[in-house]
Amino acid sequence: MAVRCRSGTVSTSGVHENRRTSNCSVRPICRSTTLRWPTTRTRVAAGQLRSPICGTAWANTVSNFRWWTRRLSSSSLFHPGHCPCCVFRLTPSAGTRRFPAPHARCCSISPPTQQSAPFEHFEGIVVAGDTATPVLIVSTGRTGTRFLAEVLAACPTHVEAHHITPRSTLFNVLSNMHLTGVLPAGVLRGLWLRLKSEFAHTSRRLFVDSNNHLFALAPMLKELYPDLRVVHVVRDPRTYVRSHLNWAAQRLRSRVANHVIPFWQPNGWLLGEMPALEWLRMSKFEQFCWIWSFKNRLMAAMAETEIPYLCLRFEDLVESSEAEQSMSRLCAFIGLEHTSAMTSHEPVNQTTTRSYPGWHQWTEQRCQSLHRQCGELMQSYGYGTEPDWQAKLEQNP
């Protein structure tokens, strides 16, 4: 029995027939996924919302958002076994075009006899092994991800490298919403396929996205790109916190993002790691210490999975005599030939305002505050072994 969509028919053999001959660049989604935002008056009458007179605008906004996410997560567009005609952007066509259904559960059809790799032959998504191996370079931020993107982009015949884009900053917020349970995984997956179709879509051998905003998305991306490789860049928390505070002090956009935009950074209370009162009492310094610990714990957990994973220290890449050796490890991991020109680049996006001092000038109380949040993890990365630092920790505040 065939299953019919607005853009064509999916048969039980797993083949989608697109019979529309118009030159539209984007095909309509299935009827079951058509979303219409209900008016406030309609929803109040249906008992789904309190009247704006007796309720607050925030309550209405939250209720609308919850309704929207439930509607999305229940639709076939964001179901793990979605119909290909619901997701992928198709090029102009004439006549009938055929696309293999990517999943056995797509539109409730039976699987074909020989199931190919998910998303293998679709335009907009190129699976590693066909043309490009996707490489994701993730970090906490302030770790030279743009520097690495520029270094790898110096090999244009083999590598297409990208740094932060406006859509990447959107996924920074969305991934934090997902971690707190506000955004379902199916919605996040569907939005990625709709908005980041350029990921790994290149004729070059490697597609590198060096982006600290995608730190929480690697497990999901592994499902979409089986050959995904992840590089985790870690930085000393003492210089990370200092750099972040100085960067926010010299850039208004960073200050607004970190202080105003909800879900721009992970929230210890919403993630269940501490009571709300404890989180609210934390200074920005203490919150950044916790953020460093949380993000690195999350990324380090990938080492226990099947995802090819490499951890490098920021200091070893740019600030020591081991820079060439670390860059050589990175190139060997992603399958790129290492050249001496790669270590001649200078880091970018460096802070120019030094309003926040280095840790040598911190009080004992501040040093111990960072140690409480980051101590065990930073020692596992080889940080905090200096005698001066140990002396500050041993003193009574």
mmCIF file of C-alpha atoms in Angstrom:
data_model
loop_
_atom_site.group_PDB
_atom_site.id
_atom_site.type_symbol
_atom_site.label_atom_id
_atom_site.label_comp_id
_atom_site.label_asym_id
_atom_site.label_seq_id
_atom_site.Cartn_x
_atom_site.Cartn_y
_atom_site.Cartn_z
ATOM 1 C CA MET A 1 0.000 0.000 0.000
ATOM 2 C CA ALA A 2 1.493 3.296 -1.059
ATOM 3 C CA VAL A 3 1.730 6.289 1.243
ATOM 4 C CA ARG A 4 0.960 9.582 -0.445
ATOM 5 C CA CYS A 5 2.613 12.925 0.355
ATOM 6 C CA ARG A 6 1.905 16.330 -1.124
ATOM 7 C CA SER A 7 5.098 16.143 -3.155
ATOM 8 C CA GLY A 8 4.587 12.649 -4.484
ATOM 9 C CA THR A 9 4.083 9.042 -3.521
ATOM 10 C CA VAL A 10 6.195 6.702 -1.428
ATOM 11 C CA SER A 11 5.623 3.093 -2.401
ATOM 12 C CA THR A 12 6.187 -0.028 -0.336
ATOM 13 C CA SER A 13 9.399 -0.649 -2.258
ATOM 14 C CA GLY A 14 10.977 2.352 -0.563
ATOM 15 C CA VAL A 15 11.101 4.524 -3.703
ATOM 16 C CA HIS A 16 9.791 8.051 -3.687
ATOM 17 C CA GLU A 17 8.308 9.291 -6.954
ATOM 18 C CA ASN A 18 8.290 13.045 -7.348
ATOM 19 C CA ARG A 19 5.659 13.882 -9.959
ATOM 20 C CA ARG A 20 5.707 17.645 -9.499
ATOM 21 C CA THR A 21 7.253 19.365 -12.513
ATOM 22 C CA SER A 22 7.302 22.970 -11.303
ATOM 23 C CA ASN A 23 10.630 24.722 -10.894
ATOM 24 C CA CYS A 24 10.246 25.320 -7.164
ATOM 25 C CA SER A 25 13.544 24.970 -5.343
ATOM 26 C CA VAL A 26 11.883 23.756 -2.137
ATOM 27 C CA ARG A 27 9.277 21.004 -2.105
ATOM 28 C CA PRO A 28 6.285 21.248 0.214
ATOM 29 C CA ILE A 29 6.379 19.169 3.358
ATOM 30 C CA CYS A 30 3.829 16.458 4.090
ATOM 31 C CA ARG A 31 0.319 17.474 5.116
ATOM 32 C CA SER A 32 0.855 15.924 8.524
ATOM 33 C CA THR A 33 3.742 18.303 9.204
ATOM 34 C CA THR A 34 2.076 21.543 8.117
ATOM 35 C CA LEU A 35 2.325 23.888 11.099
ATOM 36 C CA ARG A 36 -0.055 26.750 11.751
ATOM 37 C CA TRP A 37 0.521 28.879 14.807
ATOM 38 C CA PRO A 38 -2.882 29.139 16.543
ATOM 39 C CA THR A 39 -4.115 32.564 17.468
ATOM 40 C CA THR A 40 -4.272 33.472 21.144
ATOM 41 C CA ARG A 41 -8.053 33.912 20.954
ATOM 42 C CA THR A 42 -8.519 30.438 19.464
ATOM 43 C CA ARG A 43 -6.347 28.783 22.062
ATOM 44 C CA VAL A 44 -7.936 30.651 24.970
ATOM 45 C CA ALA A 45 -11.345 29.509 23.738
ATOM 46 C CA ALA A 46 -10.072 25.929 23.545
ATOM 47 C CA GLY A 47 -8.817 26.091 27.115
ATOM 48 C CA GLN A 48 -5.162 25.715 26.087
ATOM 49 C CA LEU A 49 -4.159 29.174 27.279
ATOM 50 C CA ARG A 50 -5.151 31.495 30.045
ATOM 51 C CA SER A 51 -6.587 34.781 28.923
ATOM 52 C CA PRO A 52 -3.970 37.527 28.522
ATOM 53 C CA ILE A 53 -6.007 39.539 31.000
ATOM 54 C CA CYS A 54 -5.464 37.089 33.846
ATOM 55 C CA GLY A 55 -2.116 35.663 32.667
ATOM 56 C CA THR A 56 1.280 37.076 31.853
ATOM 57 C CA ALA A 57 2.890 37.430 28.461
ATOM 58 C CA TRP A 58 5.699 35.132 29.624
ATOM 59 C CA ALA A 59 3.248 32.363 30.514
ATOM 60 C CA ASN A 60 1.608 32.687 27.117
ATOM 61 C CA THR A 61 4.988 32.577 25.371
ATOM 62 C CA VAL A 62 6.074 29.463 27.248
ATOM 63 C CA SER A 63 2.758 27.749 26.554
ATOM 64 C CA ASN A 64 2.966 28.618 22.864
ATOM 65 C CA PHE A 65 6.526 27.286 22.687
ATOM 66 C CA ARG A 66 5.609 24.024 24.409
ATOM 67 C CA TRP A 67 2.671 23.547 22.054
ATOM 68 C CA TRP A 68 4.928 24.220 19.054
ATOM 69 C CA THR A 69 7.651 21.777 20.135
ATOM 70 C CA ARG A 70 5.079 19.056 20.867
ATOM 71 C CA ARG A 71 3.555 19.612 17.438
ATOM 72 C CA LEU A 72 6.968 19.410 15.763
ATOM 73 C CA SER A 73 8.186 16.370 17.665
ATOM 74 C CA SER A 74 5.006 14.449 16.869
ATOM 75 C CA SER A 75 5.180 15.202 13.147
ATOM 76 C CA SER A 76 6.876 12.976 10.613
ATOM 77 C CA LEU A 77 9.202 15.816 9.621
ATOM 78 C CA PHE A 78 11.271 15.366 12.781
ATOM 79 C CA HIS A 79 10.695 11.667 13.317
ATOM 80 C CA PRO A 80 13.854 9.536 13.175
ATOM 81 C CA GLY A 81 12.290 7.700 10.246
ATOM 82 C CA HIS A 82 11.187 10.778 8.344
ATOM 83 C CA CYS A 83 10.110 10.828 4.731
ATOM 84 C CA PRO A 84 12.868 12.186 2.471
ATOM 85 C CA CYS A 85 10.460 14.491 0.674
ATOM 86 C CA CYS A 86 9.740 16.202 3.999
ATOM 87 C CA VAL A 87 13.302 17.214 4.769
ATOM 88 C CA PHE A 88 15.620 17.656 1.847
ATOM 89 C CA ARG A 89 15.912 20.684 -0.370
ATOM 90 C CA LEU A 90 15.617 19.472 -3.960
ATOM 91 C CA THR A 91 16.984 21.148 -7.055
ATOM 92 C CA PRO A 92 14.645 22.152 -9.929
ATOM 93 C CA SER A 93 13.533 19.093 -11.787
ATOM 94 C CA ALA A 94 11.444 18.030 -14.735
ATOM 95 C CA GLY A 95 9.590 14.767 -14.899
ATOM 96 C CA THR A 96 9.864 11.930 -12.440
ATOM 97 C CA ARG A 97 12.862 11.646 -10.109
ATOM 98 C CA ARG A 98 13.459 8.730 -7.779
ATOM 99 C CA PHE A 99 15.064 8.798 -4.353
ATOM 100 C CA PRO A 100 15.611 5.782 -2.069
ATOM 101 C CA ALA A 101 13.910 6.064 1.312
ATOM 102 C CA PRO A 102 16.637 6.474 3.963
ATOM 103 C CA HIS A 103 15.042 4.518 6.804
ATOM 104 C CA ALA A 104 12.965 1.390 7.198
ATOM 105 C CA ARG A 105 10.339 3.329 9.127
ATOM 106 C CA CYS A 106 10.057 6.144 6.597
ATOM 107 C CA CYS A 107 6.348 6.902 6.158
ATOM 108 C CA SER A 108 5.590 3.512 7.747
ATOM 109 C CA ILE A 109 6.865 1.602 4.726
ATOM 110 C CA SER A 110 8.645 -1.726 4.613
ATOM 111 C CA PRO A 111 12.439 -1.638 4.185
ATOM 112 C CA PRO A 112 13.926 -2.413 0.787
ATOM 113 C CA THR A 113 15.777 -5.663 0.298
ATOM 114 C CA GLN A 114 19.210 -4.036 0.547
ATOM 115 C CA GLN A 115 19.207 -1.037 2.870
ATOM 116 C CA SER A 116 21.836 1.532 1.976
ATOM 117 C CA ALA A 117 23.501 3.888 4.453
ATOM 118 C CA PRO A 118 21.189 6.625 5.787
ATOM 119 C CA PHE A 119 21.027 9.758 3.625
ATOM 120 C CA GLU A 120 23.550 8.278 1.203
ATOM 121 C CA HIS A 121 22.274 9.611 -2.109
ATOM 122 C CA PHE A 122 20.394 12.766 -1.167
ATOM 123 C CA GLU A 123 21.262 16.232 -2.313
ATOM 124 C CA GLY A 124 22.013 18.573 0.593
ATOM 125 C CA ILE A 125 23.663 15.849 2.667
ATOM 126 C CA VAL A 126 26.851 14.132 1.598
ATOM 127 C CA VAL A 127 27.783 11.156 3.707
ATOM 128 C CA ALA A 128 31.401 10.676 4.642
ATOM 129 C CA GLY A 129 32.956 8.134 2.363
ATOM 130 C CA ASP A 130 31.154 9.387 -0.752
ATOM 131 C CA THR A 131 32.947 12.698 -1.241
ATOM 132 C CA ALA A 132 33.921 14.280 2.073
ATOM 133 C CA THR A 133 34.942 13.203 5.543
ATOM 134 C CA PRO A 134 33.293 15.584 8.045
ATOM 135 C CA VAL A 135 35.544 16.806 10.863
ATOM 136 C CA LEU A 136 34.100 18.671 13.832
ATOM 137 C CA ILE A 137 36.490 20.747 15.980
ATOM 138 C CA VAL A 138 34.755 21.615 19.248
ATOM 139 C CA SER A 139 35.742 23.374 22.445
ATOM 140 C CA THR A 140 34.498 25.584 25.254
ATOM 141 C CA GLY A 141 35.265 28.711 23.250
ATOM 142 C CA ARG A 142 38.307 31.010 23.456
ATOM 143 C CA THR A 143 40.480 28.080 22.343
ATOM 144 C CA GLY A 144 41.657 29.041 18.866
ATOM 145 C CA THR A 145 38.945 27.347 16.795
ATOM 146 C CA ARG A 146 39.098 30.142 14.227
ATOM 147 C CA PHE A 147 42.880 29.794 14.145
ATOM 148 C CA LEU A 148 42.558 26.074 13.371
ATOM 149 C CA ALA A 149 39.981 26.765 10.659
ATOM 150 C CA GLU A 150 42.368 29.172 8.937
ATOM 151 C CA VAL A 151 45.300 26.769 9.259
ATOM 152 C CA LEU A 152 43.385 23.890 7.680
ATOM 153 C CA ALA A 153 41.859 26.156 5.028
ATOM 154 C CA ALA A 154 45.407 26.746 3.779
ATOM 155 C CA CYS A 155 44.977 23.435 1.917
ATOM 156 C CA PRO A 156 42.071 24.474 -0.351
ATOM 157 C CA THR A 157 42.509 21.564 -2.742
ATOM 158 C CA HIS A 158 41.800 19.033 0.009
ATOM 159 C CA VAL A 159 39.932 20.891 2.771
ATOM 160 C CA GLU A 160 36.864 23.086 3.011
ATOM 161 C CA ALA A 161 37.032 24.701 6.453
ATOM 162 C CA HIS A 162 34.407 26.832 8.171
ATOM 163 C CA HIS A 163 34.250 28.790 11.404
ATOM 164 C CA ILE A 164 31.255 30.243 13.240
ATOM 165 C CA THR A 165 28.258 31.255 11.102
ATOM 166 C CA PRO A 166 24.951 32.862 12.176
ATOM 167 C CA ARG A 167 23.250 29.474 11.969
ATOM 168 C CA SER A 168 25.919 27.987 14.204
ATOM 169 C CA THR A 169 25.144 30.527 16.914
ATOM 170 C CA LEU A 170 21.503 29.494 16.629
ATOM 171 C CA PHE A 171 22.474 25.881 17.267
ATOM 172 C CA ASN A 172 24.421 27.000 20.322
ATOM 173 C CA VAL A 173 21.116 28.097 21.870
ATOM 174 C CA LEU A 174 19.173 25.107 20.534
ATOM 175 C CA SER A 175 21.674 22.549 21.836
ATOM 176 C CA ASN A 176 21.588 24.090 25.316
ATOM 177 C CA MET A 177 17.794 23.965 25.182
ATOM 178 C CA HIS A 178 18.034 20.296 24.242
ATOM 179 C CA LEU A 179 20.420 19.527 27.112
ATOM 180 C CA THR A 180 17.950 20.991 29.608
ATOM 181 C CA GLY A 181 15.069 18.966 28.148
ATOM 182 C CA VAL A 182 13.212 21.923 26.633
ATOM 183 C CA LEU A 183 13.839 20.950 22.992
ATOM 184 C CA PRO A 184 13.230 17.336 21.859
ATOM 185 C CA ALA A 185 16.055 15.569 20.043
ATOM 186 C CA GLY A 186 13.860 15.005 16.989
ATOM 187 C CA VAL A 187 13.245 18.729 16.605
ATOM 188 C CA LEU A 188 16.949 19.503 16.898
ATOM 189 C CA ARG A 189 17.793 16.836 14.304
ATOM 190 C CA GLY A 190 15.188 18.136 11.893
ATOM 191 C CA LEU A 191 16.304 21.746 12.252
ATOM 192 C CA TRP A 192 19.884 20.693 11.579
ATOM 193 C CA LEU A 193 18.891 18.970 8.344
ATOM 194 C CA ARG A 194 16.895 21.999 7.249
ATOM 195 C CA LEU A 195 19.333 24.744 8.222
ATOM 196 C CA LYS A 196 22.785 23.142 7.981
ATOM 197 C CA SER A 197 22.477 21.254 4.709
ATOM 198 C CA GLU A 198 25.890 22.573 3.652
ATOM 199 C CA PHE A 199 27.579 20.476 6.333
ATOM 200 C CA ALA A 200 29.869 17.989 4.601
ATOM 201 C CA HIS A 201 28.487 19.059 1.208
ATOM 202 C CA THR A 202 31.656 19.615 -0.769
ATOM 203 C CA SER A 203 33.660 18.048 -3.548
ATOM 204 C CA ARG A 204 36.814 18.202 -1.428
ATOM 205 C CA ARG A 205 38.104 15.307 0.609
ATOM 206 C CA LEU A 206 37.593 16.926 4.034
ATOM 207 C CA PHE A 207 34.885 19.201 5.395
ATOM 208 C CA VAL A 208 36.022 20.883 8.630
ATOM 209 C CA ASP A 209 33.645 22.803 10.895
ATOM 210 C CA SER A 210 35.784 24.404 13.608
ATOM 211 C CA ASN A 211 33.087 25.670 15.894
ATOM 212 C CA ASN A 212 32.782 25.887 19.674
ATOM 213 C CA HIS A 213 28.995 26.332 19.391
ATOM 214 C CA LEU A 214 28.493 22.703 18.317
ATOM 215 C CA PHE A 215 30.026 21.095 21.415
ATOM 216 C CA ALA A 216 26.847 19.178 22.319
ATOM 217 C CA LEU A 217 25.837 17.998 18.837
ATOM 218 C CA ALA A 218 28.512 15.420 17.994
ATOM 219 C CA PRO A 219 26.513 12.338 19.153
ATOM 220 C CA MET A 220 23.555 13.412 16.995
ATOM 221 C CA LEU A 221 25.768 14.196 14.002
ATOM 222 C CA LYS A 222 27.387 10.771 14.234
ATOM 223 C CA GLU A 223 23.987 9.260 13.390
ATOM 224 C CA LEU A 224 23.800 11.391 10.236
ATOM 225 C CA TYR A 225 27.452 11.179 9.186
ATOM 226 C CA PRO A 226 28.936 7.748 10.000
ATOM 227 C CA ASP A 227 32.507 8.855 9.180
ATOM 228 C CA LEU A 228 32.399 11.902 11.461
ATOM 229 C CA ARG A 229 35.616 12.676 13.355
ATOM 230 C CA VAL A 230 35.700 14.922 16.429
ATOM 231 C CA VAL A 231 38.641 17.003 17.646
ATOM 232 C CA HIS A 232 38.292 18.368 21.185
ATOM 233 C CA VAL A 233 40.477 21.373 22.019
ATOM 234 C CA VAL A 234 40.858 22.057 25.740
ATOM 235 C CA ARG A 235 42.376 25.135 27.386
ATOM 236 C CA ASP A 236 43.640 25.883 30.887
ATOM 237 C CA PRO A 237 40.524 27.016 32.830
ATOM 238 C CA ARG A 238 42.477 29.850 34.433
ATOM 239 C CA THR A 239 43.280 31.444 31.077
ATOM 240 C CA TYR A 240 39.893 30.442 29.614
ATOM 241 C CA VAL A 241 37.938 32.284 32.324
ATOM 242 C CA ARG A 242 40.211 35.292 32.104
ATOM 243 C CA SER A 243 39.979 35.400 28.298
ATOM 244 C CA HIS A 244 36.183 35.045 28.377
ATOM 245 C CA LEU A 245 35.732 37.865 30.883
ATOM 246 C CA ASN A 246 38.101 40.157 28.966
ATOM 247 C CA TRP A 247 36.427 39.278 25.644
ATOM 248 C CA ALA A 248 33.006 40.147 27.052
ATOM 249 C CA ALA A 249 34.393 43.398 28.439
ATOM 250 C CA GLN A 250 35.642 44.574 25.031
ATOM 251 C CA ARG A 251 32.706 43.325 22.904
ATOM 252 C CA LEU A 252 29.149 44.465 23.537
ATOM 253 C CA ARG A 253 27.674 41.548 21.561
ATOM 254 C CA SER A 254 29.457 39.011 23.744
ATOM 255 C CA ARG A 255 28.359 40.796 26.905
ATOM 256 C CA VAL A 256 24.723 40.855 25.762
ATOM 257 C CA ALA A 257 24.838 37.188 24.709
ATOM 258 C CA ASN A 258 26.282 35.977 28.014
ATOM 259 C CA HIS A 259 24.103 38.150 30.244
ATOM 260 C CA VAL A 260 20.804 38.542 28.375
ATOM 261 C CA ILE A 261 20.127 35.771 25.821
ATOM 262 C CA PRO A 262 18.507 32.711 27.450
ATOM 263 C CA PHE A 263 20.303 29.389 26.878
ATOM 264 C CA TRP A 264 23.367 31.067 25.394
ATOM 265 C CA GLN A 265 25.421 29.191 27.963
ATOM 266 C CA PRO A 266 24.578 25.992 29.881
ATOM 267 C CA ASN A 267 22.751 26.596 33.150
ATOM 268 C CA GLY A 268 23.780 24.546 36.175
ATOM 269 C CA TRP A 269 20.373 24.814 37.790
ATOM 270 C CA LEU A 270 18.365 23.848 34.683
ATOM 271 C CA LEU A 271 20.727 20.927 34.088
ATOM 272 C CA GLY A 272 20.118 19.672 37.619
ATOM 273 C CA GLU A 273 23.691 20.011 38.846
ATOM 274 C CA MET A 274 22.899 22.463 41.654
ATOM 275 C CA PRO A 275 19.966 24.212 43.376
ATOM 276 C CA ALA A 276 18.590 27.357 41.773
ATOM 277 C CA LEU A 277 19.667 29.555 44.680
ATOM 278 C CA GLU A 278 23.258 28.345 44.457
ATOM 279 C CA TRP A 279 23.394 29.096 40.723
ATOM 280 C CA LEU A 280 21.904 32.566 41.170
ATOM 281 C CA ARG A 281 24.388 33.404 43.919
ATOM 282 C CA MET A 282 27.348 32.541 41.708
ATOM 283 C CA SER A 283 29.404 35.367 40.258
ATOM 284 C CA LYS A 284 30.153 35.401 36.528
ATOM 285 C CA PHE A 285 33.638 34.171 37.362
ATOM 286 C CA GLU A 286 32.245 31.125 39.191
ATOM 287 C CA GLN A 287 29.679 30.453 36.462
ATOM 288 C CA PHE A 288 32.377 30.420 33.770
ATOM 289 C CA CYS A 289 34.403 28.015 35.911
ATOM 290 C CA TRP A 290 31.422 25.665 36.046
ATOM 291 C CA ILE A 291 30.758 26.112 32.299
ATOM 292 C CA TRP A 292 34.359 25.090 31.541
ATOM 293 C CA SER A 293 33.962 21.970 33.659
ATOM 294 C CA PHE A 294 30.559 21.007 32.244
ATOM 295 C CA LYS A 295 31.426 21.473 28.576
ATOM 296 C CA ASN A 296 34.707 19.594 28.827
ATOM 297 C CA ARG A 297 33.090 16.736 30.757
ATOM 298 C CA LEU A 298 30.451 16.479 28.049
ATOM 299 C CA MET A 299 32.986 16.474 25.217
ATOM 300 C CA ALA A 300 35.408 14.132 26.995
ATOM 301 C CA ALA A 301 32.609 11.564 27.317
ATOM 302 C CA MET A 302 32.872 11.020 23.548
ATOM 303 C CA ALA A 303 36.144 9.194 24.174
ATOM 304 C CA GLU A 304 34.063 6.315 25.584
ATOM 305 C CA THR A 305 31.912 6.072 22.445
ATOM 306 C CA GLU A 306 32.548 4.759 18.939
ATOM 307 C CA ILE A 307 33.103 8.296 17.623
ATOM 308 C CA PRO A 308 36.718 8.802 16.456
ATOM 309 C CA TYR A 309 37.927 11.332 19.030
ATOM 310 C CA LEU A 310 41.134 13.300 19.544
ATOM 311 C CA CYS A 311 41.848 15.675 22.447
ATOM 312 C CA LEU A 312 44.468 18.413 22.053
ATOM 313 C CA ARG A 313 45.579 21.147 24.423
ATOM 314 C CA PHE A 314 45.312 24.716 23.156
ATOM 315 C CA GLU A 315 48.678 25.573 24.697
ATOM 316 C CA ASP A 316 50.368 22.727 22.813
ATOM 317 C CA LEU A 317 48.966 24.004 19.519
ATOM 318 C CA VAL A 318 49.997 27.656 19.726
ATOM 319 C CA GLU A 319 52.139 28.436 22.740
ATOM 320 C CA SER A 320 54.854 25.809 23.072
ATOM 321 C CA SER A 321 57.625 23.978 21.292
ATOM 322 C CA GLU A 322 55.203 21.077 20.847
ATOM 323 C CA ALA A 323 53.084 23.011 18.333
ATOM 324 C CA GLU A 324 54.447 21.140 15.324
ATOM 325 C CA GLN A 325 54.019 17.761 16.995
ATOM 326 C CA SER A 326 50.426 18.568 18.017
ATOM 327 C CA MET A 327 49.582 19.812 14.533
ATOM 328 C CA SER A 328 51.081 16.643 13.108
ATOM 329 C CA ARG A 329 48.815 14.559 15.382
ATOM 330 C CA LEU A 330 45.807 16.556 14.207
ATOM 331 C CA CYS A 331 46.664 16.070 10.532
ATOM 332 C CA ALA A 332 47.253 12.343 10.998
ATOM 333 C CA PHE A 333 43.908 12.014 12.764
ATOM 334 C CA ILE A 334 41.895 13.675 9.999
ATOM 335 C CA GLY A 335 43.962 12.170 7.174
ATOM 336 C CA LEU A 336 45.743 15.304 5.960
ATOM 337 C CA GLU A 337 49.406 15.724 5.089
ATOM 338 C CA HIS A 338 51.195 17.959 7.579
ATOM 339 C CA THR A 339 53.293 20.873 6.306
ATOM 340 C CA SER A 340 55.580 23.254 8.169
ATOM 341 C CA ALA A 341 53.476 26.219 6.983
ATOM 342 C CA MET A 342 50.660 25.118 9.277
ATOM 343 C CA THR A 343 52.612 26.108 12.393
ATOM 344 C CA SER A 344 53.493 29.578 11.071
ATOM 345 C CA HIS A 345 49.995 31.009 11.583
ATOM 346 C CA GLU A 346 49.275 33.360 14.464
ATOM 347 C CA PRO A 347 46.173 32.989 16.677
ATOM 348 C CA VAL A 348 43.280 35.343 15.911
ATOM 349 C CA ASN A 349 40.395 36.791 17.948
ATOM 350 C CA GLN A 350 42.801 37.559 20.769
ATOM 351 C CA THR A 351 41.627 39.888 23.506
ATOM 352 C CA THR A 352 43.171 43.345 23.521
ATOM 353 C CA THR A 353 41.620 44.541 26.774
ATOM 354 C CA ARG A 354 43.468 43.142 29.782
ATOM 355 C CA SER A 355 41.088 44.384 32.470
ATOM 356 C CA TYR A 356 41.001 40.995 34.173
ATOM 357 C CA PRO A 357 44.403 39.937 35.551
ATOM 358 C CA GLY A 358 46.168 36.601 35.251
ATOM 359 C CA TRP A 359 45.879 33.977 37.952
ATOM 360 C CA HIS A 360 49.174 35.006 39.577
ATOM 361 C CA GLN A 361 47.369 38.140 40.760
ATOM 362 C CA TRP A 362 44.226 36.372 41.972
ATOM 363 C CA THR A 363 43.331 36.126 45.616
ATOM 364 C CA GLU A 364 43.519 32.775 47.378
ATOM 365 C CA GLN A 365 39.725 32.746 47.616
ATOM 366 C CA ARG A 366 39.359 33.119 43.846
ATOM 367 C CA CYS A 367 41.909 30.388 43.157
ATOM 368 C CA GLN A 368 40.119 27.998 45.500
ATOM 369 C CA SER A 369 36.772 28.887 43.916
ATOM 370 C CA LEU A 370 38.077 27.803 40.504
ATOM 371 C CA HIS A 371 39.662 24.689 41.992
ATOM 372 C CA ARG A 372 36.322 23.585 43.484
ATOM 373 C CA GLN A 373 34.684 23.654 40.048
ATOM 374 C CA CYS A 374 37.555 22.551 37.806
ATOM 375 C CA GLY A 375 40.278 21.065 40.006
ATOM 376 C CA GLU A 376 39.972 17.356 39.268
ATOM 377 C CA LEU A 377 39.401 17.771 35.535
ATOM 378 C CA MET A 378 42.110 20.388 35.008
ATOM 379 C CA GLN A 379 44.668 18.134 36.677
ATOM 380 C CA SER A 380 43.739 15.284 34.332
ATOM 381 C CA TYR A 381 44.687 17.586 31.429
ATOM 382 C CA GLY A 382 47.994 18.527 33.067
ATOM 383 C CA TYR A 383 47.018 21.962 34.376
ATOM 384 C CA GLY A 384 47.511 23.377 37.874
ATOM 385 C CA THR A 385 50.820 21.708 38.696
ATOM 386 C CA GLU A 386 52.746 24.957 39.290
ATOM 387 C CA PRO A 387 54.131 25.408 42.839
ATOM 388 C CA ASP A 388 52.712 28.955 43.029
ATOM 389 C CA TRP A 389 49.233 27.652 42.228
ATOM 390 C CA GLN A 390 49.482 24.860 44.761
ATOM 391 C CA ALA A 391 50.615 27.365 47.389
ATOM 392 C CA LYS A 392 47.549 29.525 46.759
ATOM 393 C CA LEU A 393 45.279 26.503 47.177
ATOM 394 C CA GLU A 394 46.867 25.507 50.474
ATOM 395 C CA GLN A 395 46.458 28.931 52.077
ATOM 396 C CA ASN A 396 43.350 29.777 54.089
ATOM 397 C CA PRO A 397 41.181 32.398 52.349
#
